[in-house]
XYZ file of C-alpha atoms in Angstrom:
621
model
C 36.740 -10.435 27.669
C 33.036 -9.997 28.329
C 30.594 -10.554 25.480
C 27.816 -8.287 24.257
C 25.519 -7.912 21.274
C 23.736 -4.849 19.933
C 20.003 -5.328 19.618
C 20.144 -4.061 16.022
C 21.895 -7.328 15.144
C 18.852 -9.491 15.825
C 15.309 -9.738 14.499
C 12.149 -9.550 16.579
C 10.803 -7.363 19.336
C 13.081 -5.865 21.965
C 11.941 -8.478 24.476
C 12.665 -11.304 22.035
C 16.111 -9.856 21.340
C 16.961 -9.635 25.036
C 15.713 -13.163 25.674
C 17.755 -14.497 22.751
C 20.907 -12.710 23.926
C 20.478 -14.129 27.409
C 19.764 -17.664 26.187
C 22.900 -17.562 24.016
C 25.018 -16.646 27.046
C 25.823 -12.982 26.438
C 26.861 -10.817 29.373
C 25.504 -7.573 27.984
C 23.591 -5.776 25.249
C 23.790 -2.453 23.471
C 20.334 -0.936 23.135
C 19.767 0.364 19.625
C 17.567 3.406 20.084
C 15.052 2.419 17.397
C 14.342 -0.752 19.386
C 13.722 1.301 22.501
C 11.593 3.913 20.716
C 9.204 1.310 19.309
C 9.008 -0.605 22.601
C 5.579 -0.264 24.260
C 6.947 -0.113 27.810
C 9.265 2.305 29.574
C 13.044 2.410 29.712
C 12.728 1.257 33.313
C 10.808 -1.800 32.057
C 13.689 -2.591 29.703
C 16.121 -2.294 32.590
C 14.041 -4.727 34.663
C 13.838 -7.188 31.774
C 17.591 -7.053 31.290
C 18.223 -7.499 35.006
C 15.894 -10.502 35.137
C 17.841 -12.015 32.228
C 21.243 -11.299 33.851
C 22.151 -8.866 31.075
C 24.011 -5.603 31.569
C 22.887 -2.774 29.310
C 26.339 -1.611 28.297
C 25.397 1.269 25.990
C 22.696 3.335 24.350
C 23.349 3.952 20.671
C 23.591 5.697 18.311
C 23.586 9.441 19.040
C 23.854 11.005 15.593
C 24.974 14.315 14.050
C 26.178 15.916 17.270
C 29.613 17.495 16.898
C 30.632 20.689 15.030
C 27.140 21.944 14.256
C 26.194 25.618 13.840
C 23.378 27.252 15.778
C 20.530 26.582 16.322
C 21.453 22.907 15.812
C 24.206 23.017 18.449
C 21.862 24.162 21.222
C 19.282 21.604 20.164
C 21.929 18.861 20.226
C 22.922 19.595 23.813
C 19.262 19.599 24.818
C 18.860 16.262 23.017
C 21.916 14.904 24.825
C 20.468 15.863 28.203
C 17.278 13.993 27.372
C 19.342 10.928 26.411
C 21.182 11.169 29.740
C 17.819 10.951 31.499
C 16.996 7.898 29.411
C 20.351 6.311 30.254
C 19.658 6.688 33.970
C 16.376 4.854 33.489
C 18.102 2.123 31.473
C 20.919 1.824 33.987
C 23.679 2.243 31.402
C 26.774 4.431 31.470
C 27.867 4.653 27.809
C 26.500 6.832 25.029
C 27.822 6.105 21.544
C 28.234 9.027 19.145
C 28.936 8.370 15.479
C 30.660 10.954 13.308
C 28.452 13.600 11.747
C 26.892 13.087 8.311
C 24.660 16.196 8.397
C 24.962 18.635 5.469
C 25.172 21.399 8.098
C 28.273 20.060 9.884
C 31.312 22.380 9.996
C 34.652 21.011 8.804
C 36.527 21.970 11.967
C 38.205 19.335 14.157
C 38.842 21.810 16.951
C 35.164 22.738 17.021
C 34.194 19.054 17.067
C 36.644 18.405 19.905
C 35.303 21.360 21.923
C 31.746 20.025 21.600
C 32.842 16.570 22.751
C 34.769 18.063 25.657
C 31.745 20.068 26.776
C 29.545 16.986 26.482
C 32.166 14.974 28.348
C 32.015 17.457 31.227
C 28.233 17.030 31.421
C 28.629 13.258 31.208
C 31.147 13.289 34.064
C 28.570 14.853 36.357
C 26.142 12.057 35.467
C 28.724 9.256 35.744
C 28.639 8.523 31.995
C 31.201 7.787 29.265
C 30.985 9.239 25.761
C 32.268 7.031 22.948
C 33.068 8.632 19.575
C 33.142 6.553 16.396
C 34.199 7.353 12.847
C 31.500 6.209 10.432
C 33.144 5.047 7.225
C 30.832 7.453 5.337
C 31.101 10.382 7.773
C 31.018 13.765 6.069
C 34.358 15.034 7.400
C 35.367 12.308 9.867
C 35.414 8.883 8.236
C 38.690 7.327 9.399
C 39.425 6.243 12.938
C 42.680 8.207 12.862
C 40.607 11.409 12.494
C 38.233 10.285 15.249
C 41.226 9.652 17.505
C 42.636 13.088 16.690
C 39.355 14.678 17.807
C 39.197 12.571 20.986
C 42.789 13.622 21.804
C 41.946 17.273 21.237
C 38.858 16.940 23.461
C 41.249 15.709 26.174
C 38.564 14.644 28.613
C 38.585 11.619 30.919
C 34.971 10.794 30.048
C 35.430 10.898 26.254
C 36.948 7.932 24.431
C 37.091 6.347 21.004
C 35.000 3.460 19.693
C 36.914 0.793 17.792
C 34.960 -0.969 15.039
C 36.844 -3.146 12.527
C 34.222 -2.717 9.832
C 34.576 1.066 9.722
C 38.346 0.740 9.961
C 38.997 -1.871 7.314
C 36.260 -0.767 4.896
C 38.305 2.443 4.589
C 41.593 0.607 4.132
C 42.920 1.625 7.571
C 45.650 -0.371 9.282
C 46.108 -1.367 12.911
C 49.202 0.790 13.349
C 47.435 3.629 15.163
C 45.638 1.254 17.522
C 48.804 -0.723 18.131
C 51.174 2.187 18.656
C 49.216 5.154 19.954
C 45.711 4.598 21.370
C 45.882 3.655 25.086
C 43.338 1.136 26.330
C 41.929 3.605 28.878
C 40.768 5.788 25.970
C 38.814 2.964 24.302
C 35.175 3.532 25.209
C 33.912 0.346 23.522
C 34.974 -2.246 20.945
C 32.317 -3.304 18.460
C 33.223 -6.248 16.268
C 31.904 -7.006 12.809
C 33.221 -8.794 9.751
C 32.277 -8.595 6.073
C 33.060 -10.372 2.798
C 35.504 -8.686 0.443
C 33.300 -6.584 -1.841
C 33.862 -3.517 -3.979
C 30.854 -1.264 -3.512
C 29.727 1.966 -1.932
C 30.605 1.801 1.744
C 27.172 2.760 3.095
C 25.401 -0.080 1.246
C 28.272 -2.377 2.195
C 27.759 -1.532 5.856
C 23.977 -1.697 5.902
C 23.584 -5.058 4.159
C 26.734 -7.180 4.274
C 28.245 -7.099 7.736
C 28.491 -10.460 9.446
C 29.934 -12.076 12.533
C 33.723 -12.312 12.864
C 34.970 -15.461 11.177
C 32.186 -15.383 8.584
C 33.849 -12.754 6.383
C 37.259 -11.678 5.144
C 38.290 -8.733 7.343
C 41.298 -9.124 9.689
C 39.174 -9.072 12.839
C 41.348 -11.690 14.548
C 44.384 -9.438 14.134
C 42.469 -6.506 15.632
C 41.377 -8.493 18.701
C 44.894 -9.876 19.056
C 46.215 -6.314 19.082
C 43.725 -5.379 21.799
C 44.651 -8.401 23.909
C 48.350 -7.607 23.517
C 47.627 -4.122 24.855
C 45.840 -5.575 27.892
C 42.277 -4.716 26.848
C 39.802 -6.731 28.931
C 36.454 -4.976 28.508
C 33.437 -5.895 26.372
C 33.575 -7.115 22.799
C 30.193 -6.288 21.310
C 28.596 -7.353 18.035
C 27.038 -4.604 15.951
C 25.867 -6.231 12.739
C 23.669 -4.790 10.001
C 22.628 -7.658 7.729
C 19.360 -8.292 5.892
C 19.519 -12.065 6.411
C 20.202 -11.687 10.138
C 17.151 -9.500 10.547
C 14.936 -12.077 8.847
C 16.212 -15.042 10.894
C 15.406 -16.530 14.266
C 16.823 -14.177 16.931
C 17.950 -17.114 19.065
C 19.738 -18.863 16.198
C 21.584 -15.682 15.270
C 22.385 -14.921 18.905
C 23.960 -18.375 19.232
C 25.911 -17.748 16.016
C 27.143 -14.493 17.519
C 28.223 -16.209 20.721
C 30.102 -18.868 18.725
C 31.833 -16.074 16.857
C 33.076 -14.415 20.045
C 34.132 -17.767 21.484
C 36.028 -18.431 18.262
C 37.711 -15.016 18.476
C 38.665 -15.812 22.046
C 40.142 -19.136 20.974
C 42.043 -17.579 18.068
C 43.632 -14.852 20.196
C 44.213 -16.565 23.545
C 47.829 -16.858 24.732
C 49.360 -20.223 23.888
C 49.689 -21.076 27.570
C 45.970 -20.372 28.075
C 43.740 -23.027 26.496
C 40.387 -21.305 26.194
C 38.596 -23.947 24.137
C 39.030 -27.727 24.067
C 41.543 -28.753 21.399
C 40.177 -29.641 17.956
C 40.011 -33.438 17.571
C 40.649 -34.712 14.059
C 37.584 -35.410 11.934
C 38.815 -38.220 9.723
C 35.891 -39.409 7.594
C 32.159 -39.592 7.021
C 31.170 -42.734 8.922
C 27.594 -42.923 7.661
C 24.742 -40.954 6.124
C 21.270 -41.555 7.538
C 18.023 -41.245 5.585
C 14.600 -40.833 7.161
C 12.148 -43.186 5.466
C 8.682 -44.430 6.300
C 6.954 -47.568 5.028
C 7.348 -47.901 1.274
C 8.036 -44.198 0.775
C 11.692 -44.804 -0.018
C 11.263 -47.226 -2.919
C 12.599 -44.708 -5.467
C 15.598 -44.019 -3.271
C 16.323 -47.724 -2.758
C 15.996 -48.352 -6.485
C 18.537 -45.619 -7.185
C 20.918 -46.919 -4.523
C 20.570 -50.442 -5.906
C 21.422 -49.143 -9.362
C 24.511 -47.574 -7.813
C 25.492 -51.000 -6.502
C 24.386 -50.732 -2.871
C 22.855 -53.731 -1.175
C 21.211 -54.198 2.193
C 23.950 -55.854 4.215
C 22.748 -55.381 7.819
C 19.597 -54.927 9.887
C 19.441 -53.282 13.308
C 19.022 -55.684 16.212
C 16.042 -53.917 17.806
C 14.913 -51.069 15.537
C 13.377 -50.771 12.092
C 16.666 -49.603 10.645
C 18.692 -51.143 7.828
C 22.154 -50.540 6.420
C 23.204 -50.461 2.764
C 26.951 -50.767 2.186
C 29.520 -50.682 -0.575
C 33.265 -50.217 -0.223
C 33.662 -48.026 2.864
C 30.298 -46.299 2.344
C 27.537 -46.741 4.912
C 23.995 -45.573 4.171
C 21.475 -46.001 6.982
C 17.734 -46.198 6.219
C 15.758 -45.356 9.354
C 12.078 -46.363 9.421
C 11.830 -46.467 13.221
C 8.573 -44.756 14.330
C 9.971 -43.732 17.725
C 12.937 -41.751 16.483
C 14.129 -38.324 15.463
C 14.312 -39.689 11.916
C 10.546 -40.149 12.024
C 10.077 -36.531 13.123
C 12.397 -35.468 10.311
C 10.378 -37.512 7.831
C 7.123 -35.903 8.942
C 8.526 -32.473 8.124
C 10.808 -33.176 5.158
C 9.698 -36.507 3.689
C 12.360 -38.968 2.497
C 15.569 -37.073 3.159
C 18.966 -37.124 4.807
C 18.378 -36.627 8.518
C 21.928 -37.093 9.835
C 25.622 -37.241 9.011
C 28.125 -39.144 11.140
C 31.789 -38.161 11.362
C 34.591 -40.300 12.686
C 36.890 -38.664 15.200
C 40.043 -39.686 17.021
C 38.816 -38.194 20.323
C 35.118 -38.592 21.051
C 35.154 -37.039 24.522
C 37.187 -34.084 23.281
C 34.790 -33.571 20.366
C 31.802 -33.455 22.698
C 33.566 -30.999 25.013
C 34.273 -28.773 22.034
C 30.648 -29.005 20.893
C 29.525 -27.933 24.366
C 31.984 -25.023 24.311
C 30.541 -23.793 21.021
C 26.940 -23.999 22.292
C 25.938 -26.914 20.040
C 22.830 -28.587 21.508
C 23.302 -32.281 22.290
C 20.882 -34.956 21.139
C 20.416 -38.101 23.200
C 18.844 -41.010 21.339
C 17.300 -44.186 22.703
C 19.375 -47.362 22.718
C 18.583 -50.861 23.837
C 20.615 -53.058 26.184
C 24.128 -53.603 24.874
C 23.625 -51.189 21.969
C 25.698 -48.164 21.132
C 24.359 -44.797 22.184
C 26.068 -42.768 19.487
C 26.370 -39.147 20.670
C 25.066 -36.409 18.405
C 24.571 -32.672 18.179
C 22.145 -30.538 16.217
C 23.673 -29.687 12.868
C 22.400 -27.645 9.934
C 18.691 -26.819 10.270
C 17.128 -29.735 12.214
C 19.499 -32.484 11.072
C 21.958 -34.271 13.359
C 25.702 -34.773 13.352
C 26.830 -38.006 15.021
C 30.354 -38.691 16.270
C 31.887 -42.145 16.047
C 35.235 -43.266 17.369
C 36.652 -46.308 15.588
C 38.477 -48.670 17.930
C 40.456 -51.826 17.126
C 38.776 -52.246 13.755
C 35.263 -52.426 15.240
C 32.619 -50.470 13.330
C 29.285 -49.183 14.601
C 27.366 -51.829 12.622
C 29.360 -54.664 14.211
C 27.605 -53.972 17.522
C 24.113 -52.692 16.710
C 23.414 -54.553 13.458
C 23.147 -58.150 12.333
C 24.457 -59.185 8.898
C 21.959 -60.147 6.224
C 22.709 -63.626 4.897
C 23.762 -64.386 1.318
C 24.448 -60.824 0.181
C 26.497 -60.566 -2.984
C 29.242 -57.951 -3.156
C 28.713 -55.067 -5.554
C 30.574 -54.955 -8.856
C 30.267 -51.175 -9.258
C 33.423 -50.362 -7.308
C 32.316 -47.312 -5.326
C 34.914 -46.779 -2.584
C 34.070 -43.947 -0.200
C 32.086 -40.743 0.239
C 33.949 -38.060 -1.687
C 31.847 -35.058 -0.672
C 28.395 -34.175 0.658
C 26.613 -31.095 -0.708
C 24.302 -29.221 1.651
C 21.832 -26.662 0.351
C 20.760 -23.970 2.791
C 18.611 -20.864 2.798
C 20.289 -17.500 2.316
C 19.757 -16.814 6.027
C 21.725 -19.956 6.953
C 24.589 -19.652 4.453
C 27.057 -17.846 6.716
C 25.989 -19.843 9.767
C 26.470 -23.197 8.060
C 30.014 -22.415 6.945
C 30.926 -21.024 10.361
C 29.525 -24.139 12.057
C 32.184 -26.244 10.318
C 34.893 -23.605 10.721
C 34.458 -23.009 14.446
C 33.616 -26.505 15.644
C 35.861 -28.625 13.408
C 38.446 -26.078 12.258
C 37.561 -26.864 8.641
C 38.963 -24.547 6.017
C 36.255 -22.490 4.304
C 37.025 -21.845 0.670
C 36.092 -18.601 -1.051
C 32.610 -18.394 -2.526
C 32.085 -19.467 -6.132
C 29.177 -18.471 -8.359
C 27.579 -21.392 -10.218
C 25.376 -20.268 -13.139
C 21.958 -21.893 -13.042
C 19.675 -21.156 -15.999
C 17.341 -19.406 -13.523
C 19.978 -17.416 -11.635
C 23.199 -17.809 -9.683
C 23.849 -20.461 -7.058
C 26.533 -19.381 -4.593
C 28.758 -22.152 -3.269
C 31.570 -22.438 -0.762
C 33.237 -25.598 0.504
C 34.133 -26.596 4.069
C 37.124 -28.950 3.978
C 38.896 -30.912 6.696
C 42.658 -30.469 7.014
C 43.366 -33.809 5.289
C 40.712 -33.327 2.560
C 38.939 -36.483 3.704
C 35.725 -34.624 4.530
C 34.394 -32.073 2.050
C 31.091 -30.246 2.479
C 30.043 -27.936 -0.381
C 27.436 -25.474 0.942
C 25.082 -23.933 -1.608
C 22.435 -21.229 -1.580
C 20.580 -19.012 -3.998
C 18.222 -16.084 -3.948
C 16.861 -16.966 -7.399
C 13.313 -18.252 -7.047
C 13.502 -21.148 -9.521
C 17.163 -22.144 -9.339
C 18.144 -25.674 -8.334
C 18.963 -24.804 -4.733
C 15.634 -23.043 -4.242
C 13.693 -25.927 -5.793
C 15.353 -28.224 -3.261
C 14.464 -25.954 -0.330
C 10.849 -25.835 -1.469
C 10.699 -29.600 -1.921
C 12.400 -30.491 1.361
C 10.854 -27.658 3.393
C 14.219 -26.584 4.751
C 17.975 -26.831 4.499
C 19.592 -30.224 4.069
C 21.754 -32.583 2.044
C 20.993 -32.287 -1.664
C 24.024 -34.064 -3.139
C 26.081 -37.134 -2.189
C 29.227 -37.887 -4.198
C 31.017 -41.254 -4.174
C 34.524 -41.964 -5.440
C 35.069 -44.973 -7.659
C 37.771 -47.069 -9.307
C 36.351 -47.114 -12.844
C 33.945 -44.360 -13.847
C 32.747 -46.115 -17.011
C 32.061 -49.447 -15.324
C 30.064 -47.565 -12.681
C 28.079 -45.584 -15.263
C 27.252 -48.697 -17.294
C 26.048 -50.478 -14.173
C 23.830 -47.559 -13.161
C 22.247 -47.453 -16.613
C 20.854 -44.664 -18.739
C 17.476 -44.667 -16.970
C 19.039 -43.395 -13.761
C 21.704 -41.107 -15.244
C 21.302 -37.366 -15.688
C 21.429 -36.827 -19.474
C 24.114 -34.471 -20.761
C 23.580 -32.572 -24.046
C 25.757 -33.512 -27.015
C 26.936 -29.912 -27.395
C 28.840 -30.329 -24.138
C 31.034 -32.996 -25.723
C 31.700 -30.867 -28.814
C 32.893 -28.102 -26.495
C 34.925 -30.614 -24.468
C 36.678 -31.765 -27.631
C 37.504 -28.173 -28.548
C 38.893 -27.416 -25.088
C 40.880 -30.573 -24.350
C 41.333 -32.414 -27.688
C 40.532 -35.741 -26.017
C 40.972 -39.074 -27.757
C 37.956 -39.716 -29.993
C 37.319 -43.140 -28.473
C 37.381 -41.727 -24.940
C 35.050 -38.919 -25.942
C 32.581 -41.384 -27.466
C 32.689 -43.490 -24.289
C 32.024 -40.406 -22.161
C 29.156 -39.343 -24.389
C 27.552 -42.787 -24.262
C 27.656 -42.828 -20.471
C 26.892 -39.126 -19.775
C 30.283 -38.719 -18.107
C 31.706 -35.214 -17.629
C 35.368 -34.235 -17.531
C 37.713 -31.623 -16.130
C 41.494 -31.227 -16.042
C 43.989 -28.931 -14.364
C 47.719 -28.905 -13.655
C 47.257 -31.443 -10.866
C 45.317 -34.136 -12.661
C 42.052 -35.199 -14.279
C 38.472 -35.589 -13.067
C 35.711 -37.805 -14.457
C 32.209 -37.666 -12.999
C 28.548 -38.350 -13.691
C 25.276 -37.490 -11.952
C 22.116 -39.440 -11.329
C 18.583 -38.263 -11.711
C 17.128 -36.604 -8.621
C 15.063 -38.720 -6.215
C 13.224 -37.136 -3.284
C 15.164 -33.921 -3.884
C 18.574 -35.642 -3.593
C 20.946 -36.524 -6.425
C 24.079 -38.634 -6.432
C 27.402 -38.108 -8.134
C 30.139 -40.614 -8.885
C 33.659 -39.275 -9.342
C 37.041 -40.606 -10.338
C 40.056 -38.481 -9.463
C 43.253 -39.015 -11.458
C 46.595 -38.053 -9.889
C 46.215 -35.057 -7.537
C 43.100 -33.385 -8.928
C 41.455 -31.854 -5.861
C 38.556 -29.776 -7.176
C 34.917 -30.603 -7.960
C 34.534 -30.054 -11.688
C 33.093 -26.580 -11.105
C 33.473 -25.815 -14.821
C 30.738 -28.391 -15.465
C 28.293 -27.088 -12.862
C 26.330 -25.033 -15.384
C 25.708 -28.163 -17.461
C 24.534 -30.137 -14.454
C 22.247 -27.327 -13.271
C 20.708 -26.864 -16.744
C 20.142 -30.607 -17.206
C 18.540 -30.859 -13.765
C 16.239 -27.957 -14.597
C 15.126 -29.678 -17.815
C 14.621 -32.998 -16.001
C 12.619 -31.230 -13.289
C 10.350 -29.627 -15.893
C 9.847 -32.971 -17.631
C 8.952 -34.629 -14.316
C 6.372 -31.952 -13.525
C 4.934 -32.253 -17.047
C 4.658 -36.046 -16.767
C 2.912 -35.775 -13.388
C 0.407 -33.259 -14.782
C -0.269 -35.419 -17.828
């Protein structure tokens, strides 16, 4: 199927929207009439721009409040339609999209509506045009696609068809039965695709603010496209998305998101014998986390990592890069002036500039990244050194891919061991999860990045109560639970996530959680100076909820350890103070506990807010 995007989906000027659509690889665009009306040039100029960018203008939309109107509105509507036909000739497009009438003057008469569409269809036939009719979910008398189809059938004209849009269908609770059993593909004028989260609200507000790309929401868009493919449909799929965050984001970034969405839909619905996308290689672990550091700027970070039991075990053979290890955890500190890490430092300061994932098929992973339009990054490597491949990840960070072979690790080749390093006694074992905080405009994109590229499961959103507002969180999880990426955002100005974004000047890793063998030994080693203090009232509430052993409760209180329990097991964890915007967590999972202690998030967020205020006060004093 060919791929299109409506200009209303993207921010910017009409020229910027067309350039973004072309750069993302779209075949066509729908011209939203507001974009054309405010454009300084002519419709012919738009046509030339589109041609130069190898874009087909597949439709002009929307044509509103047309059918079943009394006089004098009816005569005016046909005059208006003729003027739009002239515009369509200049644009070089053949489709005009009509949405169901919302005017207070519209007549509740399907036969009258059908007669108007038939008459317009006859005029369109003379011009070589197609009329598409769509049921708006808030249409005055036509709001369901079954009613729109009834009117199109009554119109009975070869140049009049129905528009299929999953948002308008599923927001009204419609099923796919009519599409599957009755509507022939030759009567489908256009398919617009949009998704949305499951929300209970008035449908007009729902449509205007919360639509998103397929795969980013909860509507059964895959099932709809599968139904179309089963029927033999092979025309355009076109995004029409109304979303406040989309319209305040980079048009190119959102265009690329939209292309990934259509590629993902194609992959999800392709016949089993037809491999559209490269297979998904397994992502098996987090191989390393890389920090951008410069000079002595990372002393606070190194002090915190030392308190957590990390030691510098290796130095890079040719670059100003060192490695701190413990258990199977690798933390890279990059001070190299000629590196992307240095560029990251200049913008964000001391921060996480890259994640590295292990994969069982490096070449396959890179092919899949190319398929999903993920820009590659090529670093500089010396003779005999690894050139670890990477792609652009969230914001301007990198994601590296490492393939472990015959027990050889990346540091065995590029790094030299530091002599006389004592092993840590803290007992941290591996990276349990990595929390990324993103802007509200990147929240859907970040989750879909992991879903489309790695086939991670995206858990439902959870609200975490910060004392300054809600933080919304959802987790991307690999199939074996070895890689877990909580993704957080907020629209509250002073909440934890927003403080991080302001500090780091962009999205990035805010939290790194390590698993351990003995939570209390780890906490005692870290020491009270580095631990996030937990109020005593938390432990009184914990006692009331779980009736824990008094000795255990005292030990938890002394070490600022938090606790959760469910039917699968128990969870102990503590947090460190924040350094350079990042905080660390140490967790101990008992039995099959597989959550993140979400019940304790409000305590963590409140304690961090208090600590942040105290830090600001100390700096001012």
